Each structure stands twice: as structure tokens, then as C-alpha cells.
């Protein structure tokens, strides 16, 4: 295939790409756009045009002053949510629910949305330090509540769940990781980024998407992935297992994933199932069975996943 493509003229190759693009899914089309964007950044004139800062330092300083004022007011409880709490007997007296309703009478939601938008503007303008400071605060903040009963402060995810704010939480999370990556030293990136995965919003993210969240390509990807994989090998949990599988498979393919499964049978035995699924997709059932037999020998009997591997190998 490579030799055939090398024989095509530039115009013919463009025609082939355009025809292929018609058959792409939305995700595949997005990936193609990102690849094209990466190639365009090699063009010096294009790169200089794209990376030109758009906000003046004076504007950024004034905006940061306002943002920090709102942050302090929220942290100190000067701005708070009103809360109404009551028992709901609408379904059954014996099966009543405790209802908590939040009322934003001080415009906290609008202020937080303004802060979120400014953080995104900072990322777009390559002002990663300012963006990172804001994102760190957003995910760690607690908004105080004014209630007849004692009511816990609420965080960013609870504000979204209760319609106090309406934000694209996935994009917010990806930009958070992207900005954090930009400001951290290479050796610290993996550990610092991992801390964000304690929040529910981050737990469905794919780390690969982080690399394309901003205007600039992230550098040091190879070192980061090596550190990321090394870190995840030491962490147990479903989210950690998924992140590890994705990182290893993207870097080393199915063979690398199988090697990782053998090395981490005690912490991440579910990797074997992923390897077997990949061989199943290729209709390589003999290899799938072989992996399953090997996994049964290596996985401790205390893990339920062992029986799932045995059933899949037998199937």
C-alpha cells in the first residue's frame, strides 16, 4: 500500500482522502482533522498565525483580578446558595426521599461560567499558568449553602448535576488536563494528571484526547506515556485498568498488551479479557484460547475475572 500511495500525485492523493472521508464516522473524521492540523503546524507561517496571542496582558490582568475576587468571595462564603430540604412522600409514606433543592439567588452559576470561559480563553491564548490556576480552584472549590438544616458545601460536579451551571464538563476536564500538562515538569506530569481521575467527570475520559484539546501539540508524549503506564501499573481499580489498557494498546499494540497482562496479573487481571477480545475481533480463536489458558494459570483464584476468562476461552 505504501508503494502505491508514493506513486500517486498530490492531486490524486487528495482525491483519495476526500473519498475516504465520506465513509468516516464522526470520530474518525475528527481524528483526520486533527492529523491534518498537526501537519499544518509544520508550516512556519501557519504556525505563527495560529499561535499569535489574542488577549492583551492588561486585559488578562484585569480579568484575573475579577476572577480572584469571585474565588475569594465563594471560598469565604460571602457568595452562597440558598437550600430547601424536605421529605418527599409522593411515592410512598414508607419509601420517602430526602430532597435537596439549590437556589442561586446571588448569581454564583453565572460567575463560575464566566470563570470557566476565561480559563478556556487562556488556554486558547497559550496562557497556561493562568488557566491551570483557575482549573485547580474550580475542581477543589466548595460553595457554601444557607439552609435551615446543616447542609454540606457543594462542588463543581454537584453544581452541574443540580443545574446551577450548564457547562460542557467533558471539554472542561480535557482542557484541565491539557493545561496541567503544559505547566508541569515532564517527570511530574503523570502523577499530577492522575490526581484528577478521582473526580467522576474524568473517569470516562480517554487520555489520548488530552493531546488534542488545545491549539498546540503537546511535546514529550513518549516520556509521558511511559511514566503514565508505569504509574497505572501500581494502581488498582476499574478506571486505572481501562486507562492502562488504552495506553499500552495505543503504544505497543496487542502483543504489548499481552506482555502487560502477564506482568500485572495480580493487579490488573482484566487485561487478559481485553487481549482475548482483540484476538476475537481478528477471528484468531486459537490464540484467544491460548491466552485464556495462560491467564487461568496466572490469575489468582480469588478474582472473579478468572471465571470470565475461563468461560471466554472455552467459548
Short mmCIF file of C-alpha atoms in Angstrom, two decimals:
data_model
loop_
_atom_site.label_atom_id
_atom_site.label_comp_id
_atom_site.label_asym_id
_atom_site.label_seq_id
_atom_site.Cartn_x
_atom_site.Cartn_y
_atom_site.Cartn_z
CA UNK A 1 0.00 0.00 0.00
CA UNK A 2 2.82 2.43 0.87
CA UNK A 3 4.46 1.97 -2.54
CA UNK A 4 1.15 2.55 -4.31
CA UNK A 5 0.50 5.77 -2.40
CA UNK A 6 4.00 7.03 -3.20
CA UNK A 7 3.21 6.73 -6.92
CA UNK A 8 0.14 8.98 -6.68
CA UNK A 9 0.35 12.66 -7.50
CA UNK A 10 -0.58 15.20 -4.82
CA UNK A 11 -3.92 15.87 -6.54
CA UNK A 12 -4.77 12.17 -6.81
CA UNK A 13 -3.87 11.59 -3.20
CA UNK A 14 -6.14 14.45 -2.17
CA UNK A 15 -8.98 12.89 -4.16
CA UNK A 16 -8.45 9.55 -2.41
CA UNK A 17 -8.52 11.20 1.01
CA UNK A 18 -11.69 13.14 0.21
CA UNK A 19 -13.44 9.99 -1.00
CA UNK A 20 -12.37 8.07 2.10
CA UNK A 21 -13.59 10.89 4.34
CA UNK A 22 -17.14 10.34 3.06
CA UNK A 23 -17.18 6.92 4.71
CA UNK A 24 -15.78 8.05 8.08
CA UNK A 25 -17.69 8.08 11.32
CA UNK A 26 -17.78 11.36 13.27
CA UNK A 27 -14.93 10.13 15.48
CA UNK A 28 -12.81 9.06 12.50
CA UNK A 29 -13.47 12.38 10.75
CA UNK A 30 -12.40 14.27 13.88
CA UNK A 31 -9.20 12.24 14.04
CA UNK A 32 -8.45 13.02 10.40
CA UNK A 33 -8.94 16.75 11.04
CA UNK A 34 -6.51 16.54 13.97
CA UNK A 35 -3.90 14.78 11.82
CA UNK A 36 -4.24 17.45 9.16
CA UNK A 37 -3.93 20.12 11.85
CA UNK A 38 -0.69 18.52 13.04
CA UNK A 39 0.74 18.64 9.53
CA UNK A 40 -0.28 22.27 9.09
CA UNK A 41 1.61 23.27 12.22
CA UNK A 42 4.82 22.33 10.43
CA UNK A 43 4.23 25.32 8.18
CA UNK A 44 6.06 28.26 9.81
CA UNK A 45 3.71 30.97 8.52
CA UNK A 46 0.63 28.99 9.52
CA UNK A 47 2.09 28.26 12.94
CA UNK A 48 2.94 31.91 13.62
CA UNK A 49 -0.57 32.95 12.61
CA UNK A 50 -2.24 30.28 14.75
CA UNK A 51 -0.14 30.84 17.87
CA UNK A 52 -0.42 34.61 17.98
CA UNK A 53 -1.78 35.74 21.34
CA UNK A 54 -5.13 37.48 21.13
CA UNK A 55 -5.65 38.95 24.63
CA UNK A 56 -3.57 41.86 25.85
CA UNK A 57 -1.69 41.48 29.13
CA UNK A 58 -3.68 44.40 30.55
CA UNK A 59 -6.97 42.63 29.79
CA UNK A 60 -5.71 39.36 31.30
CA UNK A 61 -4.53 41.11 34.47
CA UNK A 62 -7.86 42.90 34.90
CA UNK A 63 -9.83 39.72 34.26
CA UNK A 64 -7.70 37.69 36.67
CA UNK A 65 -8.28 40.33 39.34
CA UNK A 66 -12.04 39.95 38.93
CA UNK A 67 -11.82 36.16 38.85
CA UNK A 68 -9.75 36.06 42.05
CA UNK A 69 -12.26 38.34 43.75
CA UNK A 70 -15.10 35.94 42.92
CA UNK A 71 -12.99 32.98 44.02
CA UNK A 72 -12.30 34.60 47.39
CA UNK A 73 -15.96 35.52 47.88
CA UNK A 74 -17.01 31.92 47.20
CA UNK A 75 -14.27 30.46 49.40
CA UNK A 76 -15.21 32.80 52.28
CA UNK A 77 -18.92 32.07 51.96
CA UNK A 78 -19.82 35.67 51.02
CA UNK A 79 -21.47 34.14 47.98
CA UNK A 80 -23.55 31.08 48.83
CA UNK A 81 -26.51 29.03 47.66
CA UNK A 82 -29.90 29.00 49.33
CA UNK A 83 -31.15 25.50 50.05
CA UNK A 84 -34.57 23.98 50.60
CA UNK A 85 -34.66 20.50 52.13
CA UNK A 86 -37.71 18.35 52.71
CA UNK A 87 -39.02 14.80 52.71
CA UNK A 88 -40.91 13.66 49.62
CA UNK A 89 -43.81 11.28 50.28
CA UNK A 90 -45.18 11.29 46.73
CA UNK A 91 -44.25 7.65 46.02
CA UNK A 92 -44.94 6.10 49.40
CA UNK A 93 -45.00 7.11 53.04
CA UNK A 94 -42.71 4.23 53.88
CA UNK A 95 -40.40 4.89 50.95
CA UNK A 96 -39.93 8.63 51.30
CA UNK A 97 -36.99 10.53 49.80
CA UNK A 98 -34.99 13.41 51.23
CA UNK A 99 -34.97 16.19 48.64
CA UNK A 100 -32.39 18.96 48.46
CA UNK A 101 -33.05 21.88 46.11
CA UNK A 102 -30.49 24.62 45.46
CA UNK A 103 -31.39 28.23 44.64
CA UNK A 104 -28.77 30.51 43.15
CA UNK A 105 -30.02 33.92 44.23
CA UNK A 106 -26.57 35.53 44.15
CA UNK A 107 -25.59 34.64 40.59
CA UNK A 108 -22.88 32.17 41.55
CA UNK A 109 -23.58 29.99 38.50
CA UNK A 110 -23.07 32.89 36.09
CA UNK A 111 -19.83 33.87 37.81
CA UNK A 112 -18.48 30.31 37.65
CA UNK A 113 -19.42 30.03 33.97
CA UNK A 114 -17.59 33.28 33.32
CA UNK A 115 -14.54 31.90 35.11
CA UNK A 116 -14.73 28.68 33.05
CA UNK A 117 -14.92 30.65 29.80
CA UNK A 118 -11.98 32.83 30.77
CA UNK A 119 -9.91 29.74 31.59
CA UNK A 120 -10.67 28.37 28.13
CA UNK A 121 -9.70 31.72 26.58
CA UNK A 122 -6.40 31.48 28.47
CA UNK A 123 -5.75 28.00 27.04
CA UNK A 124 -6.56 29.26 23.54
CA UNK A 125 -4.15 32.16 24.13
CA UNK A 126 -1.39 29.84 25.45
CA UNK A 127 -1.58 31.40 28.91
CA UNK A 128 -1.41 28.01 30.57
CA UNK A 129 -0.28 29.16 34.01
CA UNK A 130 -3.38 31.33 34.47
CA UNK A 131 -5.64 28.58 33.09
CA UNK A 132 -4.10 25.95 35.33
CA UNK A 133 -4.54 28.10 38.45
CA UNK A 134 -8.22 28.54 37.61
CA UNK A 135 -8.81 24.87 36.86
CA UNK A 136 -7.14 23.78 40.11
CA UNK A 137 -9.51 26.06 42.01
CA UNK A 138 -12.61 25.00 40.08
CA UNK A 139 -12.20 21.31 40.86
CA UNK A 140 -11.27 21.83 44.51
CA UNK A 141 -13.72 24.60 45.43
CA UNK A 142 -16.75 24.18 47.67
CA UNK A 143 -19.74 26.54 47.52
CA UNK A 144 -21.27 27.18 50.91
CA UNK A 145 -25.01 26.75 51.46
CA UNK A 146 -27.54 28.62 53.58
CA UNK A 147 -30.07 26.15 54.95
CA UNK A 148 -32.39 25.65 57.92
CA UNK A 149 -30.68 22.29 58.39
CA UNK A 150 -26.97 21.58 58.27
CA UNK A 151 -26.12 21.09 54.60
CA UNK A 152 -22.74 20.21 53.12
CA UNK A 153 -21.00 22.61 50.73
CA UNK A 154 -21.26 21.60 47.08
CA UNK A 155 -18.56 21.13 44.48
CA UNK A 156 -18.43 21.78 40.74
CA UNK A 157 -19.94 18.41 39.77
CA UNK A 158 -22.88 18.86 42.15
CA UNK A 159 -23.49 22.34 40.74
CA UNK A 160 -23.75 20.80 37.26
CA UNK A 161 -25.95 17.92 38.43
CA UNK A 162 -28.38 20.38 40.03
CA UNK A 163 -28.49 22.80 37.07
CA UNK A 164 -26.81 25.66 38.90
CA UNK A 165 -24.37 25.71 35.97
CA UNK A 166 -24.64 24.33 32.45
CA UNK A 167 -21.15 23.52 31.21
CA UNK A 168 -19.53 21.03 28.84
CA UNK A 169 -17.92 19.05 31.64
CA UNK A 170 -16.01 16.74 29.28
CA UNK A 171 -14.37 19.65 27.48
CA UNK A 172 -13.67 21.33 30.79
CA UNK A 173 -11.94 18.21 32.09
CA UNK A 174 -9.84 17.76 28.93
CA UNK A 175 -8.73 21.40 28.99
CA UNK A 176 -7.85 20.96 32.66
CA UNK A 177 -5.56 18.04 31.83
CA UNK A 178 -4.11 19.87 28.82
CA UNK A 179 -3.23 22.98 30.86
CA UNK A 180 -1.83 20.88 33.69
CA UNK A 181 0.37 19.00 31.21
CA UNK A 182 1.68 22.29 29.83
CA UNK A 183 2.78 23.70 33.19
CA UNK A 184 4.15 20.58 34.89
CA UNK A 185 7.72 19.38 34.63
CA UNK A 186 7.92 16.24 32.43
CA UNK A 187 8.71 13.94 35.37
CA UNK A 188 5.69 15.21 37.35
CA UNK A 189 3.03 15.16 34.64
CA UNK A 190 1.73 11.62 35.02
CA UNK A 191 1.30 11.75 38.80
CA UNK A 192 -0.30 15.20 38.80
CA UNK A 193 -2.72 14.39 36.00
CA UNK A 194 -3.69 11.10 37.66
CA UNK A 195 -4.98 13.00 40.71
CA UNK A 196 -7.82 14.46 38.63
CA UNK A 197 -9.20 10.99 37.93
CA UNK A 198 -10.65 10.90 41.44
CA UNK A 199 -13.44 13.13 40.06
CA UNK A 200 -16.32 11.37 38.30
CA UNK A 201 -16.14 13.68 35.27
CA UNK A 202 -12.62 12.50 34.43
CA UNK A 203 -13.27 8.79 34.86
CA UNK A 204 -14.75 8.32 31.37
CA UNK A 205 -12.06 10.32 29.57
CA UNK A 206 -9.53 8.86 27.15
CA UNK A 207 -6.06 10.21 27.88
CA UNK A 208 -5.30 10.31 24.14
CA UNK A 209 -7.92 13.08 23.72
CA UNK A 210 -5.93 15.31 26.06
CA UNK A 211 -3.19 15.70 23.45
CA UNK A 212 -5.60 17.42 21.04
CA UNK A 213 -7.56 19.59 23.48
CA UNK A 214 -5.64 22.83 22.82
CA UNK A 215 -4.11 24.76 19.93
CA UNK A 216 -0.58 23.46 20.40
CA UNK A 217 0.62 19.90 20.08
CA UNK A 218 1.84 18.63 23.43
CA UNK A 219 5.53 17.71 23.44
CA UNK A 220 7.12 14.89 25.40
CA UNK A 221 4.33 12.44 24.66
CA UNK A 222 6.60 9.38 24.65
CA UNK A 223 8.05 10.12 28.08
CA UNK A 224 4.61 10.93 29.46
CA UNK A 225 3.10 7.65 28.23
CA UNK A 226 6.00 5.69 29.68
CA UNK A 227 5.51 7.39 33.05
CA UNK A 228 1.72 7.09 32.78
CA UNK A 229 1.88 3.36 32.14
CA UNK A 230 4.42 2.81 34.92
CA UNK A 231 2.17 4.70 37.34
CA UNK A 232 -1.04 2.88 36.38
CA UNK A 233 0.62 -0.49 36.85
CA UNK A 234 0.83 0.30 40.55
CA UNK A 235 -2.80 1.45 40.89
CA UNK A 236 -5.77 -0.88 41.25
CA UNK A 237 -9.34 -0.11 40.13
CA UNK A 238 -11.55 -0.30 37.05
CA UNK A 239 -10.70 3.20 35.83
CA UNK A 240 -6.98 2.57 36.24
CA UNK A 241 -7.27 -0.75 34.39
CA UNK A 242 -9.09 0.90 31.47
CA UNK A 243 -6.58 3.73 31.24
CA UNK A 244 -3.70 1.27 31.36
CA UNK A 245 -5.19 -0.93 28.63
CA UNK A 246 -5.76 2.05 26.33
CA UNK A 247 -2.28 3.47 26.85
CA UNK A 248 -0.48 0.17 26.30
CA UNK A 249 -2.61 -0.83 23.31
CA UNK A 250 -2.11 2.56 21.62
CA UNK A 251 1.65 2.41 22.23
CA UNK A 252 2.51 -1.27 21.80
CA UNK A 253 -0.47 -2.98 20.17
CA UNK A 254 -1.96 -6.31 21.16
CA UNK A 255 1.38 -8.01 21.76
CA UNK A 256 2.40 -5.29 24.18
CA UNK A 257 -0.95 -5.61 25.91
CA UNK A 258 -0.40 -9.34 26.36
CA UNK A 259 3.03 -8.71 27.87
CA UNK A 260 1.47 -6.19 30.24
CA UNK A 261 -1.21 -8.71 31.23
CA UNK A 262 1.45 -11.25 32.18
CA UNK A 263 3.33 -8.65 34.24
CA UNK A 264 0.23 -7.35 36.04
CA UNK A 265 -1.92 -10.44 36.59
CA UNK A 266 -2.12 -9.67 40.31
CA UNK A 267 -3.25 -6.04 39.97
CA UNK A 268 -4.98 -5.85 36.58
CA UNK A 269 -6.12 -9.37 35.60
CA UNK A 270 -8.88 -7.89 33.40
CA UNK A 271 -6.23 -7.03 30.79
CA UNK A 272 -6.37 -10.68 29.72
CA UNK A 273 -10.02 -10.28 28.75
CA UNK A 274 -9.16 -7.26 26.63
CA UNK A 275 -6.41 -9.21 24.86
CA UNK A 276 -8.81 -12.08 24.21
CA UNK A 277 -11.40 -9.64 22.84
CA UNK A 278 -8.82 -8.21 20.43
CA UNK A 279 -7.90 -11.67 19.14
CA UNK A 280 -11.60 -12.49 18.83
CA UNK A 281 -12.08 -9.43 16.61
CA UNK A 282 -9.36 -10.85 14.35
CA UNK A 283 -11.05 -14.28 14.43
CA UNK A 284 -7.83 -15.70 15.84
CA UNK A 285 -9.61 -18.12 18.15
CA UNK A 286 -6.62 -20.41 18.68
CA UNK A 287 -4.58 -17.53 20.04
CA UNK A 288 -7.54 -16.37 22.11
CA UNK A 289 -7.81 -19.83 23.66
CA UNK A 290 -4.06 -19.94 24.30
CA UNK A 291 -4.17 -16.57 26.07
CA UNK A 292 -7.10 -17.77 28.15
CA UNK A 293 -5.34 -20.95 29.26
CA UNK A 294 -2.24 -18.95 30.20
CA UNK A 295 -4.38 -16.43 32.09
CA UNK A 296 -6.11 -19.12 34.13
CA UNK A 297 -2.72 -20.30 35.35
CA UNK A 298 -1.56 -16.79 36.29
CA UNK A 299 -4.73 -15.23 37.77
CA UNK A 300 -5.34 -15.87 41.46
CA UNK A 301 -8.48 -17.91 42.17
CA UNK A 302 -9.80 -15.14 44.42
CA UNK A 303 -10.53 -12.95 41.37
CA UNK A 304 -13.97 -13.32 39.77
CA UNK A 305 -12.43 -12.28 36.47
CA UNK A 306 -10.71 -15.68 36.34
CA UNK A 307 -14.02 -17.47 35.73
CA UNK A 308 -14.91 -14.99 33.00
CA UNK A 309 -11.61 -15.69 31.29
CA UNK A 310 -12.24 -19.45 31.56
CA UNK A 311 -15.71 -19.13 30.01
CA UNK A 312 -14.42 -16.97 27.16
CA UNK A 313 -11.56 -19.39 26.45
CA UNK A 314 -13.99 -22.33 26.38
CA UNK A 315 -16.36 -20.46 24.07
#
